[in-house]
PDB file of C-alpha atoms in Angstrom:
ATOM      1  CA  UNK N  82       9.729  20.124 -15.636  1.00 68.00           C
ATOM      2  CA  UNK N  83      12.451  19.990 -12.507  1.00 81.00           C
ATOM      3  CA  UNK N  84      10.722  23.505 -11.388  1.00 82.00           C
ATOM      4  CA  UNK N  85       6.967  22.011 -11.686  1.00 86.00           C
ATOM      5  CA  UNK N  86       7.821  19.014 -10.086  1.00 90.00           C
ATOM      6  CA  UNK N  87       9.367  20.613  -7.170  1.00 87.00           C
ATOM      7  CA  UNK N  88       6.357  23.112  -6.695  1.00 86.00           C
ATOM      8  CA  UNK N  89       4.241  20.300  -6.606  1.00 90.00           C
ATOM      9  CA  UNK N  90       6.154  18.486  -3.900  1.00 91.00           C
ATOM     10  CA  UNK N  91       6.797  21.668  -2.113  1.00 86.00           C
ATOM     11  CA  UNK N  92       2.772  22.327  -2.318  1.00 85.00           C
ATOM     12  CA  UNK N  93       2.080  18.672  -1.001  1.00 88.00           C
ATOM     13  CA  UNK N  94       4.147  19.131   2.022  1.00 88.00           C
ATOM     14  CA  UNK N  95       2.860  22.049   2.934  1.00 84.00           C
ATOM     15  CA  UNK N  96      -0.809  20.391   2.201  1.00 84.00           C
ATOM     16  CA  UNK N  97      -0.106  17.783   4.537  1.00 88.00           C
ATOM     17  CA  UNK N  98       1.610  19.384   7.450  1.00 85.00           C
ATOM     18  CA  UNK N  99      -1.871  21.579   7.229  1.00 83.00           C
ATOM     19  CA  UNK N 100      -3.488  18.357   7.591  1.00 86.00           C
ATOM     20  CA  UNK N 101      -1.233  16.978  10.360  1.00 87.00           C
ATOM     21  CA  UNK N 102      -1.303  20.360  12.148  1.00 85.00           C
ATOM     22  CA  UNK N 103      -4.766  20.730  11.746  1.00 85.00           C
ATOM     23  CA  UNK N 104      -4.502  23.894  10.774  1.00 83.00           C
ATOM     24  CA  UNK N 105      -7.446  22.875   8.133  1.00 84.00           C
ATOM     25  CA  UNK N 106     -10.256  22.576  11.015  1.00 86.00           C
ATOM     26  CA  UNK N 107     -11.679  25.702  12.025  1.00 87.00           C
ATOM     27  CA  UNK N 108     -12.941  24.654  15.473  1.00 87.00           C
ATOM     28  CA  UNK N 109      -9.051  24.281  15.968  1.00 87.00           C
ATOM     29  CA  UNK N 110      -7.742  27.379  14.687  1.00 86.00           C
ATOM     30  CA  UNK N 111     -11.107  29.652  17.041  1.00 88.00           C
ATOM     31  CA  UNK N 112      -9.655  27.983  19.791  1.00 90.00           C
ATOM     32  CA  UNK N 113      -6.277  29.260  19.175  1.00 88.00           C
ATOM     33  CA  UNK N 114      -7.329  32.580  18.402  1.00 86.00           C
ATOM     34  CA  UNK N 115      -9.708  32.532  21.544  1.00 88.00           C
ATOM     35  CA  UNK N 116      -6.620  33.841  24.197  1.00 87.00           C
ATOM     36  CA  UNK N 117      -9.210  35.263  26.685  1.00 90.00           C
ATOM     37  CA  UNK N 118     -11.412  32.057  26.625  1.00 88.00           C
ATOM     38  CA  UNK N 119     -10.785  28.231  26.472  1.00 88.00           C
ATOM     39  CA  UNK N 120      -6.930  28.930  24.342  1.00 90.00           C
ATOM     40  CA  UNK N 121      -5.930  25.799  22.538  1.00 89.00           C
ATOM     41  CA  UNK N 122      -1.592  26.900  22.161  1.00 89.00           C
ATOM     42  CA  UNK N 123      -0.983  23.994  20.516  1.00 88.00           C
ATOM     43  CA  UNK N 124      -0.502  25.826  17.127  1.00 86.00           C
ATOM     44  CA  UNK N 125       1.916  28.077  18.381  1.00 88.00           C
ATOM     45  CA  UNK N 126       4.071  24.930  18.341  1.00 88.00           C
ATOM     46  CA  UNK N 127       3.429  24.543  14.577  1.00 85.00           C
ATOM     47  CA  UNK N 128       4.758  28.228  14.147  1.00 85.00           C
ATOM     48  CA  UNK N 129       7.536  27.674  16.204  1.00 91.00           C
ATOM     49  CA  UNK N 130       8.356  24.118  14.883  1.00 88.00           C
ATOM     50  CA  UNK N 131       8.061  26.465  11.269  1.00 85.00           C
ATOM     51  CA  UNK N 132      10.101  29.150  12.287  1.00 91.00           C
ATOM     52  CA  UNK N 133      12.939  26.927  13.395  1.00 93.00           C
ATOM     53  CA  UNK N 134      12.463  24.932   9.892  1.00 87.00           C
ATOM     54  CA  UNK N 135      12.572  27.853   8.296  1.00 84.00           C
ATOM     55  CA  UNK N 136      16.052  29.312  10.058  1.00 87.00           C
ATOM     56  CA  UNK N 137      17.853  25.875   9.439  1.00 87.00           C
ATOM     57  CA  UNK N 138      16.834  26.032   5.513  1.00 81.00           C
ATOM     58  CA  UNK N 139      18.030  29.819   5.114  1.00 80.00           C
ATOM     59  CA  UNK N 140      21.262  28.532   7.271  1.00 80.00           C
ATOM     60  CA  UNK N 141      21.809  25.499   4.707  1.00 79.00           C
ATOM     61  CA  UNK N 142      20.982  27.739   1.505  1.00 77.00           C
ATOM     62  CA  UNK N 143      22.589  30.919   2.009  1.00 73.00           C
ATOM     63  CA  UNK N 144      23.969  32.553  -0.567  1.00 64.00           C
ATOM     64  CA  UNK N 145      27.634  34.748   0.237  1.00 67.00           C
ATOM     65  CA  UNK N 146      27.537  38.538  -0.084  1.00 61.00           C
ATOM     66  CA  UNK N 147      29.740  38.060  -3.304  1.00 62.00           C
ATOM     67  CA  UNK N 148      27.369  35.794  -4.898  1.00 62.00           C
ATOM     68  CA  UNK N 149      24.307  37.750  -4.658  1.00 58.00           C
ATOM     69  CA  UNK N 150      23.547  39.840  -7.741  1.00 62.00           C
ATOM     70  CA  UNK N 151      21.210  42.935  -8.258  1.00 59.00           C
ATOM     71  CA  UNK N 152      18.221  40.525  -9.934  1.00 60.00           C
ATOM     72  CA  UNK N 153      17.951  38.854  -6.825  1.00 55.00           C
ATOM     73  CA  UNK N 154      17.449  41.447  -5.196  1.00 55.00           C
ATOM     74  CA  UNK N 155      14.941  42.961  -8.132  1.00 58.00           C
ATOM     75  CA  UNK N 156      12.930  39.710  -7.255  1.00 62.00           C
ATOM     76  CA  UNK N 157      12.314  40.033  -4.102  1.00 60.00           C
ATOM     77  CA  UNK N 158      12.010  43.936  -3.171  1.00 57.00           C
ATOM     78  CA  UNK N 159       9.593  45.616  -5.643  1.00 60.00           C
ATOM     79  CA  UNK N 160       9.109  49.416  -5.684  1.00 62.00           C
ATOM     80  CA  UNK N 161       5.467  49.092  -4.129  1.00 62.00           C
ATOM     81  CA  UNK N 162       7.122  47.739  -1.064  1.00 65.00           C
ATOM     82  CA  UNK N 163       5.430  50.200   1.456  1.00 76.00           C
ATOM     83  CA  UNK N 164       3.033  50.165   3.627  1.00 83.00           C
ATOM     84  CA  UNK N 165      -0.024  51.686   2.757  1.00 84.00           C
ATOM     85  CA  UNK N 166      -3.581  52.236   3.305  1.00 87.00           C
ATOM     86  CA  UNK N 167      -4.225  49.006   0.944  1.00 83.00           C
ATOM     87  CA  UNK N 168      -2.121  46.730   2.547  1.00 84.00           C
ATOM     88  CA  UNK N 169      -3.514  47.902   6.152  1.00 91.00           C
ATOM     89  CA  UNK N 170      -7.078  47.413   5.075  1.00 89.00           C
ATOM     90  CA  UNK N 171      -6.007  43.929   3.555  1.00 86.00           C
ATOM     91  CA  UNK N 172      -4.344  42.542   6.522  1.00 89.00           C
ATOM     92  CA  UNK N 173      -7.438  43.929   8.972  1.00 92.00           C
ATOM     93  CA  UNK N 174      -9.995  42.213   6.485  1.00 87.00           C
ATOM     94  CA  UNK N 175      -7.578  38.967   6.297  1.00 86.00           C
ATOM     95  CA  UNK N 176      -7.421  39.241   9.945  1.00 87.00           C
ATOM     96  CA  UNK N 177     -11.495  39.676  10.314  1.00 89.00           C
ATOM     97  CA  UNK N 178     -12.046  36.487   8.075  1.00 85.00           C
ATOM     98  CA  UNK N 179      -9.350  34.778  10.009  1.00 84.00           C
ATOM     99  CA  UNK N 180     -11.135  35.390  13.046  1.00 86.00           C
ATOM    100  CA  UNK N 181     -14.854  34.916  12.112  1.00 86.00           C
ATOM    101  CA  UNK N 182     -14.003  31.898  10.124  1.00 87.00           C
ATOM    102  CA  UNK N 183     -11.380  30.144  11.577  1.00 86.00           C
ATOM    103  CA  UNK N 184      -9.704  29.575   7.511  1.00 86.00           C
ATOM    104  CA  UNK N 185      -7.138  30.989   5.905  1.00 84.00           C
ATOM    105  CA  UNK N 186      -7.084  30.783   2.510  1.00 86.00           C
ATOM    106  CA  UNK N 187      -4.549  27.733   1.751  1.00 84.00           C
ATOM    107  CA  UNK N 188      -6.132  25.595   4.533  1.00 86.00           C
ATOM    108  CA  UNK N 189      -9.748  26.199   3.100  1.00 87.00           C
ATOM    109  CA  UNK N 190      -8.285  25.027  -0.113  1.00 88.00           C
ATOM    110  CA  UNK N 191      -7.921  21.644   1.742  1.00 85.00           C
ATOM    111  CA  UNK N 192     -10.586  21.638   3.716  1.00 86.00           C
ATOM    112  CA  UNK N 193     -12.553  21.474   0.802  1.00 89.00           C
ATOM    113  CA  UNK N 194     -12.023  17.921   0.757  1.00 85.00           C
ATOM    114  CA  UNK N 195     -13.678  17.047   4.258  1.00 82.00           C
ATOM    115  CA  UNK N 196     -17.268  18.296   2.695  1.00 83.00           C
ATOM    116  CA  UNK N 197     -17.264  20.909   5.324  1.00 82.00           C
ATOM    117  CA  UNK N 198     -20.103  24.116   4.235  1.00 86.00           C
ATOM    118  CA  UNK N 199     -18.180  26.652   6.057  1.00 86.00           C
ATOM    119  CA  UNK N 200     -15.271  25.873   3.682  1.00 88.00           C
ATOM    120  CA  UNK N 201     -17.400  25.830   0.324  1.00 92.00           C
ATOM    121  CA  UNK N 202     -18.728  29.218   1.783  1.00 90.00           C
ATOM    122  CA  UNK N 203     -15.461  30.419   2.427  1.00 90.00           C
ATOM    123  CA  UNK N 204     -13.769  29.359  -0.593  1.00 92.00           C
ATOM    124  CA  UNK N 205     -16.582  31.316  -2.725  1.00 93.00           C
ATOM    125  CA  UNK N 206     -16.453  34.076  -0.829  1.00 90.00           C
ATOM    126  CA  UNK N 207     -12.616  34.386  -1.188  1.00 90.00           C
ATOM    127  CA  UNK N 208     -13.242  33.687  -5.098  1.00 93.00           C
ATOM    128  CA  UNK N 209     -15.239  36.641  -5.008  1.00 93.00           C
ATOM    129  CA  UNK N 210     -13.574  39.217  -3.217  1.00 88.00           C
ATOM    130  CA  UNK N 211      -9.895  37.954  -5.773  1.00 89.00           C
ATOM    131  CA  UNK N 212     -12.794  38.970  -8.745  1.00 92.00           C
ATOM    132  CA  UNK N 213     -14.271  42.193  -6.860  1.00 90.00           C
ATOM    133  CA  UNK N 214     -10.187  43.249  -6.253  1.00 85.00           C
ATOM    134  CA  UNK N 215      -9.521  42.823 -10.074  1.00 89.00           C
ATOM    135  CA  UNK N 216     -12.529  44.613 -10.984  1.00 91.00           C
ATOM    136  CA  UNK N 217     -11.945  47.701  -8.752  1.00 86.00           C
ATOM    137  CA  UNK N 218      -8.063  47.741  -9.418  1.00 82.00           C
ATOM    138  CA  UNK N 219      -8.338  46.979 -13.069  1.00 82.00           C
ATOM    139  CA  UNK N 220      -5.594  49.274 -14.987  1.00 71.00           C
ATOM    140  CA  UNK N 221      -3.860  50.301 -12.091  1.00 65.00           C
TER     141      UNK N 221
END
């Protein structure tokens, strides 16, 4: 129960710094992403202001050498580490939606809520490309 309700908190931050950040409109995001045109940098302050979040927490939380055991490491580092022809094709098609769309998929989650179309389209499109995936890699 400690473990769910933690997620859940952890999930609702996140949720709302999206919100605050705006990171869940679209028109936002394009303008980021637009560097030879009319470039919005304001959300390269949201990495940054992540980045430095995320340094302090690994600062507060790190574990000594001594305490670290081989599952930890069996967690986090998996065999089918590598980089592949897969994970290049994902990350250019992530990238392509990213660009075209202006969502990614946790903000689109949200922005589900503001009753925007591009997001329902999104959203189902994503749905369908997870099912397509699990189709074409079933028993792999």
């Amino acid at each position: 129960m400690n473990i769910n309700f933690s997620a859940f908190i952890s999930g609702l931050i996140f949720g709302i710094g999206l919100v605050i950040a705006q990171m869940t409109n679209p028109g936002k995001v394009l303008a980021f992403l637009d560097v030879a045109g009319n470039w919005d940098p304001s959300l390269a302050l949201v990495m940054a202001a992540a980045l430095v979040t995320l340094g302090f927490l690994q600062r507060l939380i790190h574990k000594p050498a001594e305490q670290v055991q081989d599952s930890d490491l069996q967690t986090c580092v998996t065999p089918k580490a590598k980089i592949d022809e897969k994970l290049i094709i994902g990350s250019a098609v992530f990238g392509i939606g990213w660009g075209l769309s202006g969502f990614c998929p946790g903000p689109a989650l949200i922005s589900l809520t503001s009753g925007l179309a591009g997001s329902y389209v999104f959203v189902g499109a994503m749905f369908i490309g997870f099912f397509v995936f699990n189709f074409l890699h079933r028993g792999r």
